[in-house]
Amino acid sequence: MCNSTVGENGTVPEMRNTAYALVFGSVMVLGLPLNAVSLWILLRRHSLKSPNAVFMVNLAISDLLLVISLPMRVYFYATGTWPLSTTACIWITMLFRNNIRSSSIFITFISVDRLLAVVYPLKSRHLRTSSNAWRAVALIWLFVVVMNIPESVNFSRELIKHNESTCFEFRQRPHSSLKYFQPLLVFTMLAVNVVCTALVSWTLRRRLNDSARVHNKVNVMLIFALNLIMFTIFFLPVSLAVVFPILRPSLTSLLCLASVNCCFDPLLYYYSFDGFWKKQEEVDSSTARE
């Protein structure tokens, strides 16, 4: 999954690995309480009665799964050693990949849900139900886990073949049919988010005369803007690095950057909106009136 310089001589590699450990450690320290509090508030105040709340809860769970995989990355880059088995390395690597994939899908579903609430508030009511959201969530997690099977098998074979005793410093050679999966998924989800942003922006622009709702419109567009930022900064660069060899030397740095997404979800997505502290029914009825 990534290429490190652990074990090389010189102060530059040592400083680089120390920086990696500090970044992953900071993400762990910030991401755990932020996402735990977000999950608690979502479960307590929103009660999973709307599709938006269902997708947000699973987004927080995805971020927490990423956070629990970070301690071993911190240990590895701080000490330069891997004390666990190959199986543990594979599991931790898959947790990292799953966060990028599941988060990108959940964020996209949140965008689609907001699109339906703003553009088709009445026609979409039979679609925007918590039961439909849970069906979608089950399919998403099943899809993500199933994709882990061939990747894990390939990763394990590569580690055994090259007699690797370390984890994150090993540069995996992904199978040709697998290495395009994540970039294709991220590009597809990004395209959906761009279309949703354009349609919602066009719809809200037609209602600018409703001055009483201007503040809510700004918040709605901020949601879509933040979603696009998540893709372009955190998800897309690391996905492209898997495909393009020119980016692979900086893959570990891009992985550090990608891990920061779990801190931005609660900070920039949840807490930036007053609706996060309200009952979800109030948020949806307010959006529908727009």
Coordinates of C-alpha atoms in Angstrom, one line a residue:
M1 CA 0.0 0.0 0.0
C2 CA 2.7 2.4 0.8
N3 CA 6.5 2.9 0.4
S4 CA 8.5 4.1 3.3
T5 CA 12.1 4.7 4.0
V6 CA 12.3 3.1 7.3
G7 CA 15.7 1.4 7.9
E8 CA 17.6 3.7 5.6
N9 CA 20.6 5.6 6.9
G10 CA 20.6 9.4 7.1
T11 CA 18.8 12.1 9.0
V12 CA 16.4 13.0 6.2
P13 CA 14.6 9.6 6.2
E14 CA 14.5 9.6 10.0
M15 CA 12.9 13.1 10.0
R16 CA 10.5 12.0 7.4
N17 CA 9.4 9.0 9.3
T18 CA 9.1 11.0 12.5
A19 CA 6.9 13.4 10.6
Y20 CA 4.7 10.5 9.4
A21 CA 4.4 9.3 13.0
L22 CA 3.4 12.8 14.2
V23 CA 0.8 13.2 11.5
F24 CA -0.8 9.8 12.1
G25 CA -0.6 10.4 15.9
S26 CA -2.3 13.8 15.6
V27 CA -5.0 12.4 13.5
M28 CA -5.6 9.6 16.0
V29 CA -5.7 12.0 19.0
L30 CA -8.1 14.4 17.2
G31 CA -10.2 11.9 15.2
L32 CA -11.1 9.6 18.0
P33 CA -12.9 12.1 20.3
L34 CA -14.3 14.1 17.5
N35 CA -15.9 11.2 15.7
A36 CA -17.0 9.5 18.9
V37 CA -18.8 12.7 20.0
S38 CA -20.3 13.1 16.5
L39 CA -21.6 9.5 16.6
W40 CA -23.1 10.0 20.1
I41 CA -24.9 13.2 19.0
L42 CA -26.2 11.7 15.8
L43 CA -27.6 8.6 17.7
R44 CA -29.0 10.7 20.6
R45 CA -30.6 13.6 18.7
H46 CA -31.4 12.2 15.2
S47 CA -32.4 8.6 16.2
L48 CA -31.7 7.3 12.7
K49 CA -35.1 8.4 11.5
S50 CA -33.9 10.0 8.3
P51 CA -31.6 8.8 5.5
N52 CA -29.2 11.7 6.1
A53 CA -28.7 10.7 9.7
V54 CA -28.2 7.0 8.7
F55 CA -25.5 8.0 6.2
M56 CA -23.8 10.3 8.7
V57 CA -23.7 7.6 11.4
N58 CA -22.1 5.2 9.1
L59 CA -19.6 7.9 7.9
A60 CA -18.6 8.4 11.6
I61 CA -18.3 4.6 12.0
S62 CA -16.0 4.5 8.9
D63 CA -13.8 7.2 10.4
L64 CA -13.6 5.5 13.7
L65 CA -12.5 2.3 12.0
L66 CA -9.7 4.3 10.4
V67 CA -8.7 5.8 13.7
I68 CA -8.3 2.4 15.4
S69 CA -5.9 1.4 12.6
L70 CA -3.6 4.3 13.2
P71 CA -1.8 3.3 16.5
M72 CA 0.2 0.6 14.6
R73 CA 1.2 3.1 11.9
V74 CA 2.4 5.5 14.6
Y75 CA 4.4 2.7 16.2
F76 CA 5.9 1.5 12.9
Y77 CA 7.1 5.0 11.8
A78 CA 8.3 5.9 15.2
T79 CA 10.4 2.7 15.8
G80 CA 11.0 1.4 12.2
T81 CA 9.8 -2.1 13.2
W82 CA 6.7 -4.2 12.7
P83 CA 6.0 -6.4 15.7
L84 CA 2.8 -8.1 14.4
S85 CA 2.0 -10.8 11.8
T86 CA 1.4 -10.5 8.1
T87 CA -2.3 -11.0 8.7
A88 CA -2.4 -8.0 11.1
C89 CA -0.7 -5.9 8.4
I90 CA -3.3 -6.9 5.8
W91 CA -6.2 -6.1 8.2
I92 CA -4.8 -2.6 9.0
T93 CA -4.1 -1.9 5.4
M94 CA -7.6 -2.9 4.4
L95 CA -9.1 -0.7 7.2
F96 CA -7.3 2.3 5.7
R97 CA -8.4 1.6 2.1
N98 CA -12.0 0.9 3.3
N99 CA -12.2 4.3 4.9
I100 CA -11.4 6.1 1.6
R101 CA -13.9 3.9 -0.3
S102 CA -16.8 3.9 2.2
S103 CA -16.4 7.5 3.1
S104 CA -16.5 8.6 -0.5
I105 CA -19.7 6.5 -1.1
F106 CA -21.4 7.8 2.1
I107 CA -20.5 11.4 1.3
T108 CA -22.0 10.9 -2.2
F109 CA -25.2 9.4 -0.8
I110 CA -25.5 12.4 1.5
S111 CA -25.1 14.7 -1.5
V112 CA -27.8 12.8 -3.4
D113 CA -30.1 12.9 -0.4
R114 CA -29.7 16.7 -0.1
L115 CA -30.2 16.9 -3.9
L116 CA -33.5 15.1 -3.6
A117 CA -34.6 17.1 -0.6
V118 CA -33.9 20.5 -2.3
V119 CA -34.8 19.8 -5.9
Y120 CA -37.6 17.1 -5.5
P121 CA -38.8 17.6 -1.9
L122 CA -42.3 16.1 -2.5
K123 CA -41.6 13.5 -5.2
S124 CA -38.7 12.0 -3.4
R125 CA -40.3 11.4 0.0
H126 CA -41.1 7.8 -0.8
L127 CA -37.4 7.2 -1.6
R128 CA -35.9 9.2 1.2
T129 CA -36.8 6.8 4.0
S130 CA -34.6 5.3 6.8
S131 CA -35.4 1.8 5.6
N132 CA -34.1 2.5 2.1
A133 CA -31.0 4.2 3.6
W134 CA -30.3 1.1 5.7
R135 CA -30.6 -1.1 2.6
A136 CA -28.1 1.1 0.8
V137 CA -25.7 1.1 3.8
A138 CA -25.8 -2.7 3.9
L139 CA -25.0 -3.0 0.2
I140 CA -22.2 -0.4 0.6
W141 CA -20.5 -2.3 3.4
L142 CA -21.0 -5.6 1.7
F143 CA -19.4 -4.2 -1.5
V144 CA -16.4 -2.8 0.4
V145 CA -15.8 -6.0 2.3
V146 CA -16.1 -8.2 -0.8
M147 CA -13.5 -6.1 -2.6
N148 CA -11.1 -6.8 0.3
I149 CA -11.0 -10.5 -0.5
P150 CA -9.0 -10.4 -3.8
E151 CA -6.9 -7.5 -2.5
S152 CA -6.0 -9.3 0.7
V153 CA -5.1 -12.5 -1.1
N154 CA -2.9 -10.6 -3.6
F155 CA -1.2 -8.6 -0.8
S156 CA -0.5 -11.7 1.2
R157 CA 1.0 -13.5 -1.8
E158 CA 3.3 -10.5 -2.5
L159 CA 4.4 -10.3 1.1
I160 CA 5.2 -14.0 1.3
K161 CA 6.8 -14.1 -2.2
H162 CA 9.3 -11.3 -1.3
N163 CA 9.8 -12.6 2.3
E164 CA 8.8 -9.3 3.8
S165 CA 8.9 -9.0 7.6
T166 CA 7.7 -5.4 7.7
C167 CA 4.4 -3.9 6.7
F168 CA 4.0 -0.3 5.5
E169 CA 7.4 0.0 3.9
F170 CA 6.6 -2.7 1.5
R171 CA 5.6 -1.5 -1.9
Q172 CA 2.8 -3.7 -3.1
R173 CA 2.5 -4.4 -6.8
P174 CA -1.3 -4.4 -7.3
H175 CA -2.8 -6.7 -9.8
S176 CA -3.7 -4.9 -13.0
S177 CA -7.4 -5.6 -12.7
L178 CA -7.4 -4.3 -9.1
K179 CA -5.3 -1.2 -9.1
Y180 CA -7.8 0.8 -11.1
F181 CA -10.7 0.0 -8.8
Q182 CA -10.2 2.7 -6.2
P183 CA -9.4 5.5 -8.7
L184 CA -12.4 4.6 -10.8
L185 CA -14.7 4.5 -7.7
V186 CA -13.4 7.9 -6.4
F187 CA -13.7 9.5 -9.9
T188 CA -17.3 8.2 -10.2
M189 CA -18.3 9.4 -6.8
L190 CA -16.7 12.8 -7.5
A191 CA -18.6 13.1 -10.8
V192 CA -21.9 12.4 -9.0
N193 CA -21.0 15.1 -6.4
V194 CA -20.2 17.6 -9.1
V195 CA -23.6 17.0 -10.8
C196 CA -25.5 17.2 -7.5
T197 CA -23.7 20.5 -6.7
A198 CA -24.6 22.0 -10.0
L199 CA -28.2 21.0 -9.9
V200 CA -28.7 22.2 -6.3
S201 CA -26.9 25.5 -7.1
W202 CA -29.1 26.0 -10.1
T203 CA -32.3 25.3 -8.1
L204 CA -31.4 27.6 -5.2
R205 CA -30.4 30.4 -7.6
R206 CA -34.0 30.4 -8.8
R207 CA -35.2 31.1 -5.3
L208 CA -32.9 34.0 -4.3
N209 CA -35.9 36.2 -3.7
D210 CA -36.8 34.2 -0.6
S211 CA -34.6 36.3 1.7
A212 CA -35.9 34.5 4.8
R213 CA -34.1 31.3 3.7
V214 CA -30.8 32.8 2.3
H215 CA -28.9 31.6 5.4
N216 CA -30.1 28.0 4.9
K217 CA -29.2 28.1 1.3
V218 CA -25.7 29.1 2.1
N219 CA -25.5 26.2 4.5
V220 CA -26.8 23.8 1.9
M221 CA -24.2 24.9 -0.6
L222 CA -21.5 24.8 2.0
I223 CA -22.2 21.1 2.5
F224 CA -21.7 20.4 -1.2
A225 CA -18.5 22.6 -1.3
L226 CA -17.1 20.6 1.6
N227 CA -17.9 17.3 -0.1
L228 CA -16.0 18.4 -3.2
I229 CA -13.0 19.5 -1.0
M230 CA -13.0 16.1 0.7
F231 CA -12.7 14.4 -2.7
T232 CA -10.1 16.7 -4.4
I233 CA -7.8 17.0 -1.4
F234 CA -8.1 13.7 0.6
F235 CA -9.4 11.0 -1.7
L236 CA -8.3 11.7 -5.2
P237 CA -4.5 12.2 -4.8
V238 CA -3.8 9.0 -2.9
S239 CA -6.1 7.1 -5.4
L240 CA -4.1 8.4 -8.4
A241 CA -0.8 7.5 -6.7
V242 CA -1.7 3.8 -6.9
V243 CA -2.0 4.1 -10.7
F244 CA 0.6 6.6 -11.7
P245 CA 4.2 5.6 -10.9
I246 CA 5.4 9.2 -10.9
L247 CA 3.3 9.8 -7.7
R248 CA 4.3 6.6 -5.9
P249 CA 7.4 8.1 -4.2
S250 CA 5.1 10.5 -2.3
L251 CA 2.5 7.8 -1.6
T252 CA 3.1 7.7 2.2
S253 CA 2.8 11.5 2.4
L254 CA -0.5 11.2 0.5
L255 CA -1.7 8.5 2.9
C256 CA -1.0 10.9 5.8
L257 CA -3.0 13.5 4.0
A258 CA -5.8 11.1 3.3
S259 CA -6.0 10.1 7.0
V260 CA -6.8 13.7 7.9
N261 CA -10.3 13.3 6.3
C262 CA -11.6 11.6 9.4
C263 CA -10.9 14.9 11.4
F264 CA -12.6 17.1 8.8
D265 CA -15.8 15.1 8.7
P266 CA -16.9 16.1 12.2
L267 CA -15.2 19.5 12.2
L268 CA -16.2 20.9 8.8
Y269 CA -19.3 18.8 8.1
Y270 CA -21.2 18.3 11.3
Y271 CA -20.3 21.2 13.6
S272 CA -20.4 23.8 10.9
F273 CA -24.2 23.6 10.7
D274 CA -26.9 24.5 13.2
G275 CA -28.9 21.6 11.9
F276 CA -26.4 19.1 13.4
W277 CA -27.7 20.1 16.9
K278 CA -31.4 19.9 15.9
K279 CA -33.8 17.1 15.4
Q280 CA -33.4 15.7 11.9
E281 CA -37.1 16.1 11.2
E282 CA -36.7 19.9 11.7
V283 CA -33.8 20.0 9.3
D284 CA -35.6 18.1 6.6
S285 CA -38.9 20.1 6.9
S286 CA -36.9 23.3 6.7
T287 CA -35.0 22.1 3.7
A288 CA -38.2 20.9 2.0
R289 CA -39.9 24.3 2.5
E290 CA -37.1 25.8 0.4

